[in-house]
Coordinates of C-alpha atoms in Angstrom, one line a residue:
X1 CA 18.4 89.8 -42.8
X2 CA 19.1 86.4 -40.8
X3 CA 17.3 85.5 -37.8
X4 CA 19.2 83.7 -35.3
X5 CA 17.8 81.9 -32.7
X6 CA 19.0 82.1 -29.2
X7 CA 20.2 78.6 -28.1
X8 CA 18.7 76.9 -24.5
X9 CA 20.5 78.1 -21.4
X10 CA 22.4 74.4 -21.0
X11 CA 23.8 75.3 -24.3
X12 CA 25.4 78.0 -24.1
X13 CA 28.9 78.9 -23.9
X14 CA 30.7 80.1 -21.2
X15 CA 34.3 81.7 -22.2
X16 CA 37.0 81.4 -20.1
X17 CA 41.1 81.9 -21.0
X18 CA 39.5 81.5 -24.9
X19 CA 37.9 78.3 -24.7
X20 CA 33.9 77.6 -24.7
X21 CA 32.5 75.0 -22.5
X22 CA 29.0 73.9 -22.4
X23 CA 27.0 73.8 -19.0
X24 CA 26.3 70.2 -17.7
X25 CA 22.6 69.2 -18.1
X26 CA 21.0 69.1 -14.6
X27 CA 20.4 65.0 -13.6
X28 CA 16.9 64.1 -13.5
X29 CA 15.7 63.0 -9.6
X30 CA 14.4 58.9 -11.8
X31 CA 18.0 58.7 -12.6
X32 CA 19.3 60.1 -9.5
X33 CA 17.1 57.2 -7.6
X34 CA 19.3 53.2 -7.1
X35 CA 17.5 50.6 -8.1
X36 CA 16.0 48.5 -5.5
X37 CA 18.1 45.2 -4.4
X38 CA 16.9 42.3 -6.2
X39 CA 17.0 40.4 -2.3
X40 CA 14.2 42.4 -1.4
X41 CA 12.2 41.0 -4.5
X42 CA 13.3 37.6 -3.5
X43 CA 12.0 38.4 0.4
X44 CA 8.8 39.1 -0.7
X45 CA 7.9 36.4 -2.8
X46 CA 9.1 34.1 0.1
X47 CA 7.1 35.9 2.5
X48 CA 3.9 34.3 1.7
X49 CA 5.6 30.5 1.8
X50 CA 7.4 31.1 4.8
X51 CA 4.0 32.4 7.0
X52 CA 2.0 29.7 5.6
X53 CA 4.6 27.2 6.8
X54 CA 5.2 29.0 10.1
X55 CA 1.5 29.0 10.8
X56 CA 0.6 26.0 10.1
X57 CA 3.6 23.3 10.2
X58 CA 5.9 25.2 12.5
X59 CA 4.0 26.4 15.1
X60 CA 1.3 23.2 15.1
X61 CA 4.3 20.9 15.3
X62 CA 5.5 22.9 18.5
X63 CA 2.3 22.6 19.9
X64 CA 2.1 19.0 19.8
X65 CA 5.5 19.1 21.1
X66 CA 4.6 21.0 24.2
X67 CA 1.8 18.8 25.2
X68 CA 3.9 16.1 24.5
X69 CA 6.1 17.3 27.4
X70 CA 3.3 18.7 29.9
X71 CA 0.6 17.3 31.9
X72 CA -2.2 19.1 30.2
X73 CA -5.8 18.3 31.8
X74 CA -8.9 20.3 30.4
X75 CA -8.4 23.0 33.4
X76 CA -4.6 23.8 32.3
X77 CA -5.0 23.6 28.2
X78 CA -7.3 26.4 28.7
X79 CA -5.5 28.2 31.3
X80 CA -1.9 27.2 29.7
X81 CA -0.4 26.9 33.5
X82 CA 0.6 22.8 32.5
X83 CA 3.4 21.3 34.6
X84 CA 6.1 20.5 32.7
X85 CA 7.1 16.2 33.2
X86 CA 9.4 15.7 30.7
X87 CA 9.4 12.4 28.6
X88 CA 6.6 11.0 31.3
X89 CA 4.1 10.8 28.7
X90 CA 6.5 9.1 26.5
X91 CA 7.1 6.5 29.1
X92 CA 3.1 6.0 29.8
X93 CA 2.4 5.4 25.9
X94 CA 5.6 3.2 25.9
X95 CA 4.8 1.2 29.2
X96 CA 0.2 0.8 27.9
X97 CA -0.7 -2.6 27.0
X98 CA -2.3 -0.8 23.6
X99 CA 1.6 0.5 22.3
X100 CA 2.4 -3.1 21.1
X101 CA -0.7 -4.0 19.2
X102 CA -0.5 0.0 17.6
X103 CA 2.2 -0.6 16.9
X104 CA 2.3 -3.9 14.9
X105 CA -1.4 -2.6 13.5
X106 CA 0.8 0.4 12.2
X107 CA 3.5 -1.8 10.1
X108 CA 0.9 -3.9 8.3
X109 CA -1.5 -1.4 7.5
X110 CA 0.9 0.9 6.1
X111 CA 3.4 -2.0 4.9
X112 CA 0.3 -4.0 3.1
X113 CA -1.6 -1.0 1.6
X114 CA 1.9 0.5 0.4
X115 CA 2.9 -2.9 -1.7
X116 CA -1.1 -4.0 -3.5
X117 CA -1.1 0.2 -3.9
X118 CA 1.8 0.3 -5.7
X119 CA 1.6 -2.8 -8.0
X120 CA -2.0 -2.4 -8.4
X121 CA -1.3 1.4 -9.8
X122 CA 1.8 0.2 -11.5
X123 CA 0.0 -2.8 -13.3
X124 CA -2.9 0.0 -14.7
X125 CA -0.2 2.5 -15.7
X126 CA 1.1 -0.2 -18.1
X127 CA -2.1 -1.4 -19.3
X128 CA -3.1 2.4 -19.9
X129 CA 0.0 2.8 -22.1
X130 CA -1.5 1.2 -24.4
X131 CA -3.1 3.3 -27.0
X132 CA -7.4 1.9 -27.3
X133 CA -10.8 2.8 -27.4
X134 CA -11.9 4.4 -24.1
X135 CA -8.6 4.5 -22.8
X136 CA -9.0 7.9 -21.5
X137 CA -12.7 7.4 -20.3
X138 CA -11.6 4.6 -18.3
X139 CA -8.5 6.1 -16.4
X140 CA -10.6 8.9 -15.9
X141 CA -13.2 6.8 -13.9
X142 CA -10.5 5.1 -12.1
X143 CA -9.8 8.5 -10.8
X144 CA -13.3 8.2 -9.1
X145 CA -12.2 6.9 -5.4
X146 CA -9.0 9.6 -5.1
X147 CA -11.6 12.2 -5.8
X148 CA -14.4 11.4 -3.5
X149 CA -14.6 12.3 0.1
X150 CA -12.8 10.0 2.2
X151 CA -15.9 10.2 4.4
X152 CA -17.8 8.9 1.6
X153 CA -15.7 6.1 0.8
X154 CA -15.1 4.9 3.9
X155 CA -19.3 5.1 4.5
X156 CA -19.8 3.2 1.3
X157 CA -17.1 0.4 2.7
X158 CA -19.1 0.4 5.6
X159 CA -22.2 -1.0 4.2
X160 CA -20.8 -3.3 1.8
X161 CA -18.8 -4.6 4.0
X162 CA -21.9 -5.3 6.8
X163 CA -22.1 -8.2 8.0
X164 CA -25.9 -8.7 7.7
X165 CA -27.3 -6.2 4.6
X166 CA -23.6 -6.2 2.5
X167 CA -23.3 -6.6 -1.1
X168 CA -20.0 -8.6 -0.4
X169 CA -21.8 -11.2 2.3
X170 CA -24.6 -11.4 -0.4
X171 CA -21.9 -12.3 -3.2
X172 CA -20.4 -15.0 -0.8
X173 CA -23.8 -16.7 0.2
X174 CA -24.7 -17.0 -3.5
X175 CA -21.6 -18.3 -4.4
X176 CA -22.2 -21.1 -1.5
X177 CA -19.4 -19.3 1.0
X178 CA -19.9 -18.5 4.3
X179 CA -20.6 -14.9 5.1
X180 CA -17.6 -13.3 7.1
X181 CA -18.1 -10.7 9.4
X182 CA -15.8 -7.8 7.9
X183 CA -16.4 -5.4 10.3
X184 CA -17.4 -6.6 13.4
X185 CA -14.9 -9.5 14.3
X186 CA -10.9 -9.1 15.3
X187 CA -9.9 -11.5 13.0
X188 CA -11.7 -9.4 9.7
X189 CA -11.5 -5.8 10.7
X190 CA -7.8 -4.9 9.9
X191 CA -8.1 -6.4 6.5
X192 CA -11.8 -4.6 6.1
X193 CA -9.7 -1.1 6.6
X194 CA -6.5 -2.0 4.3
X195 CA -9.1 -3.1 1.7
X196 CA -11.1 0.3 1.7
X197 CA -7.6 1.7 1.6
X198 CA -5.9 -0.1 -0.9
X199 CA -9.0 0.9 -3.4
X200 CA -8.9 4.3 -2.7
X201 CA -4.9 5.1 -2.8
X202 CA -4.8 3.2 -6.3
X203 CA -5.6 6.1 -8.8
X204 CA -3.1 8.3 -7.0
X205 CA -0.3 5.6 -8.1
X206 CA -1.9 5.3 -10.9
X207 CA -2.3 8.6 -12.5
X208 CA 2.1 9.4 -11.0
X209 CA 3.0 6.5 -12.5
X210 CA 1.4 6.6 -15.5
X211 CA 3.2 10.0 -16.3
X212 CA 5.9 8.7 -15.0
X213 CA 5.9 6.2 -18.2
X214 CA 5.3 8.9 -20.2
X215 CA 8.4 10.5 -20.2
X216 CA 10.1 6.7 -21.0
X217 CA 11.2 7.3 -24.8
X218 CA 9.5 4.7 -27.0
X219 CA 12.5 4.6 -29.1
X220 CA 14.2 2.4 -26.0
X221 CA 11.5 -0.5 -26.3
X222 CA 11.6 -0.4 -30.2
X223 CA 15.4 -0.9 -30.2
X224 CA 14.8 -3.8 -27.6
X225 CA 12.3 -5.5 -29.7
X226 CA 13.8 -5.5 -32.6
X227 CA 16.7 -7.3 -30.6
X228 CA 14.4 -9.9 -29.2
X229 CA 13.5 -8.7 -25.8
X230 CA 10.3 -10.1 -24.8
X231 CA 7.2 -7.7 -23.3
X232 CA 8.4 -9.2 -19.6
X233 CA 12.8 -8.5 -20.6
X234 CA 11.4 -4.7 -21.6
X235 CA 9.4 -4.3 -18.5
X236 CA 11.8 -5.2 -16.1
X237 CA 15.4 -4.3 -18.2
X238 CA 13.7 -0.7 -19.1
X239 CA 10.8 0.5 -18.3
X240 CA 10.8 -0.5 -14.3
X241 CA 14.8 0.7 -14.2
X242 CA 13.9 4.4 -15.9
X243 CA 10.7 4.3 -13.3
X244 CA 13.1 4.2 -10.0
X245 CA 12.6 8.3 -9.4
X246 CA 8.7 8.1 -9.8
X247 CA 8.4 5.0 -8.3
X248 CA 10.4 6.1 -5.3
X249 CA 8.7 9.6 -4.8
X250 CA 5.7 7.8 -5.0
X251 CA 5.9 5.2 -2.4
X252 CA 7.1 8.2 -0.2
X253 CA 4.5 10.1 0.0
X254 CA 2.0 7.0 0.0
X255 CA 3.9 6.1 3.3
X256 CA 3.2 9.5 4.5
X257 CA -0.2 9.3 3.8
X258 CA -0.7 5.4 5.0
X259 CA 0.9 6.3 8.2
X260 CA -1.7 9.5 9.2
X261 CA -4.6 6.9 7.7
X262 CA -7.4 8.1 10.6
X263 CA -11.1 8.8 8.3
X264 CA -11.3 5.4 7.1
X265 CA -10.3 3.5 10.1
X266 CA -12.3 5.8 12.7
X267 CA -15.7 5.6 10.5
X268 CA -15.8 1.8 9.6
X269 CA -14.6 0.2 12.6
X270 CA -13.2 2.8 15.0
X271 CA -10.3 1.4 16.3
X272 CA -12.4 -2.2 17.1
X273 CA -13.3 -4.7 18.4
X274 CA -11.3 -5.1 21.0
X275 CA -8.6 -3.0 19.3
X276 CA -8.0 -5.2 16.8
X277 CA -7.6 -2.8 13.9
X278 CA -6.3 0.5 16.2
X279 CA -3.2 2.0 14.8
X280 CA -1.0 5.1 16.0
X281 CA -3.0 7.4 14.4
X282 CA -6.7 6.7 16.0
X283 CA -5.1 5.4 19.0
X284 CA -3.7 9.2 19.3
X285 CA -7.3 10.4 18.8
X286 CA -9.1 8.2 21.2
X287 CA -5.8 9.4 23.7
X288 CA -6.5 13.0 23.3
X289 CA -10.3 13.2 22.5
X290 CA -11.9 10.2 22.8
X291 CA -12.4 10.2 26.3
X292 CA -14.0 11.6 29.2
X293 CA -11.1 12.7 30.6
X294 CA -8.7 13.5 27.6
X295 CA -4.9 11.9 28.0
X296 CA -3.7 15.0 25.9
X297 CA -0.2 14.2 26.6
X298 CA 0.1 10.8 25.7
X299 CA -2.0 11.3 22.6
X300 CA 0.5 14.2 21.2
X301 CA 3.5 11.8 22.3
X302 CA 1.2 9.4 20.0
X303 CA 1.5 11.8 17.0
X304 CA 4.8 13.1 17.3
X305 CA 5.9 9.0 16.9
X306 CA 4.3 9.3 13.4
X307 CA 5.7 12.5 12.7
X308 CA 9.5 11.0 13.6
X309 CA 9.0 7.6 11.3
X310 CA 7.5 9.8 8.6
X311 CA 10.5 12.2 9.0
X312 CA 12.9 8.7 9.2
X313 CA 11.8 7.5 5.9
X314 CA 11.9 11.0 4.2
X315 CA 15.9 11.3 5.1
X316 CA 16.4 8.0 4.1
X317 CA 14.6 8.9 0.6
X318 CA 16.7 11.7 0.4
X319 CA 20.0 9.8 1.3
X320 CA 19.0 7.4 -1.3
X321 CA 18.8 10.1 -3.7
X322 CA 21.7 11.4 -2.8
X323 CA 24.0 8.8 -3.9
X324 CA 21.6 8.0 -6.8
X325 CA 22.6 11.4 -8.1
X326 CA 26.8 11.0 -7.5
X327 CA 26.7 7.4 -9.2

């Protein structure tokens, strides 16, 4: 005798007007769910970005803009109950006797330090191409100065660069040259600061450059040579053409970072003597907290100058690369 088995309940047959239809199978709840919206995905991996930049580019740079505009003393940046005068500070950093020689101590700081930077960096990147002993060992201790402290470079500047005890004045006098004081005279102490500078922005040119050259195919300066192109017709037909984009990016942000230059210049001569080395950026300090009685107005109008010529130079990077990109 057969055994039949009795089929699940969403199998069986329901008979109506002769024909036999099977019962639907019930949905699960999983598949009953939507999926979530990709945006939301998106949103929260922004999230993080956008409330590091609100927190500390947004809201600092709105700061400095408000004290900019107000007459803050010590009393009413504690209180917050500044009067508000406008462009007034503007027109007080505009109208000091100090705004001129900033401002001209600005331009050739970041002007000179920008150029030996870049063709100091670009010159190593070259030499480094070439494949030799130590190669590595010695771009890796030419890395040295980008990674120390800037405190600690500017320190060690400081007392090579001293006018009595200095290992540079004792180089001069045994040489038979007269000892210069680096530090301490007007003439001396903007070149002391773009010196210390120039050596320590060199291994960040370096080591962008160097990968910029990298990415160069070797096959273009074969196919030269064996056409007759010299080292210098390679250099400047090839290799310093296919470089524009590094080279470019690079001298950007070294501008950025010549123009906010405050460590070095603050702890090896501090603005002196007599000015003679202040720029925008410890002139905004001495402003705003170098006094007795802090100028906090005029010293964020101070900063928010740097922050509009860095912001100048970055659109015209970008205009630049904009018609770069459509030729």
């Amino acid at each position: 005798m057969k055994q039949t088995t009795r089929p699940p309940d969403h199998f069986r047959a329901h008979v109506g007007n002769g024909a036999a239809t099977a019962a639907p199978r019930p949905v699960p709840a999983r598949a009953r769910r939507r999926p979530a919206s990709p945006q939301w995905a998106a949103w929260a991996f922004l999230a993080p970005v956008t409330l590091y930049l609100v927190l500390f580019y947004a809201y600092p740079l709105y700061r400095n803009l408000d004290l900019s505009l107000r007459n803050y003393t010590v009393r009413s940046f504690v209180q917050g109950n500044a009067p508000f005068t406008g462009i007034e500070n503007y027109r007080t950093v505009f109208d000091d006797p100090t705004f001129a020689p900033a401002l001209l101590h600005t331009a050739l700081f970041t002007a000179v330090c920008l150029v030996f930077q870049y063709a100091i960096g670009l010159a190593l990147a070259v030499f480094f191409t070439q494949h030799f002993r130590l190669s590595a060992t010695l771009r890796a201790l030419f890395l040295v100065p980008w990674l120390l402290p800037l405190i600690v470079s500017a320190s060690t500047w400081s007392w090579m660069l001293n006018s009595d005890s200095g290992v540079v004045n004792a180089a001069l006098h045994a040489l038979g040259i007269t000892p210069v004081n680096w530090l301490t005279s007007p003439s001396w102490s903007l070149t002391s600061v773009i010196i210390a500078n120039i050596w320590i922005g060199v291994p960040f040119n370096l080591v962008v450059l160097h990968s910029g050259l990298q990415s160069i195919p070797a096959s273009l300066h074969e196919a030269a040579a064996l056409d007759g192109a010299g080292a210098w017709q390679r250099f400047w037909r090839i290799t310093f053409p296919l470089l524009r984009p590094v080279s470019a990016i690079t001298l950007l942000l070294g501008l950025i970072y010549t123009l906010k230059v405050f460590d070095i210049i603050w702890i090896m001569t501090k603005g002196g003597p007599a000015d003679s080395s202040t720029t925008f950026a410890t002139w905004s300090y001495q402003l705003g907290f170098g006094n007795l009685l802090p100028a906090f107005g005029p010293g964020a109008a101070v900063g928010n100058l740097l922050v509009v010529a860095a912001l100048v130079f970055g659109l015209i990077y970008l205009k630049v690369q904009r018609k770069q990109a459509l030729s």
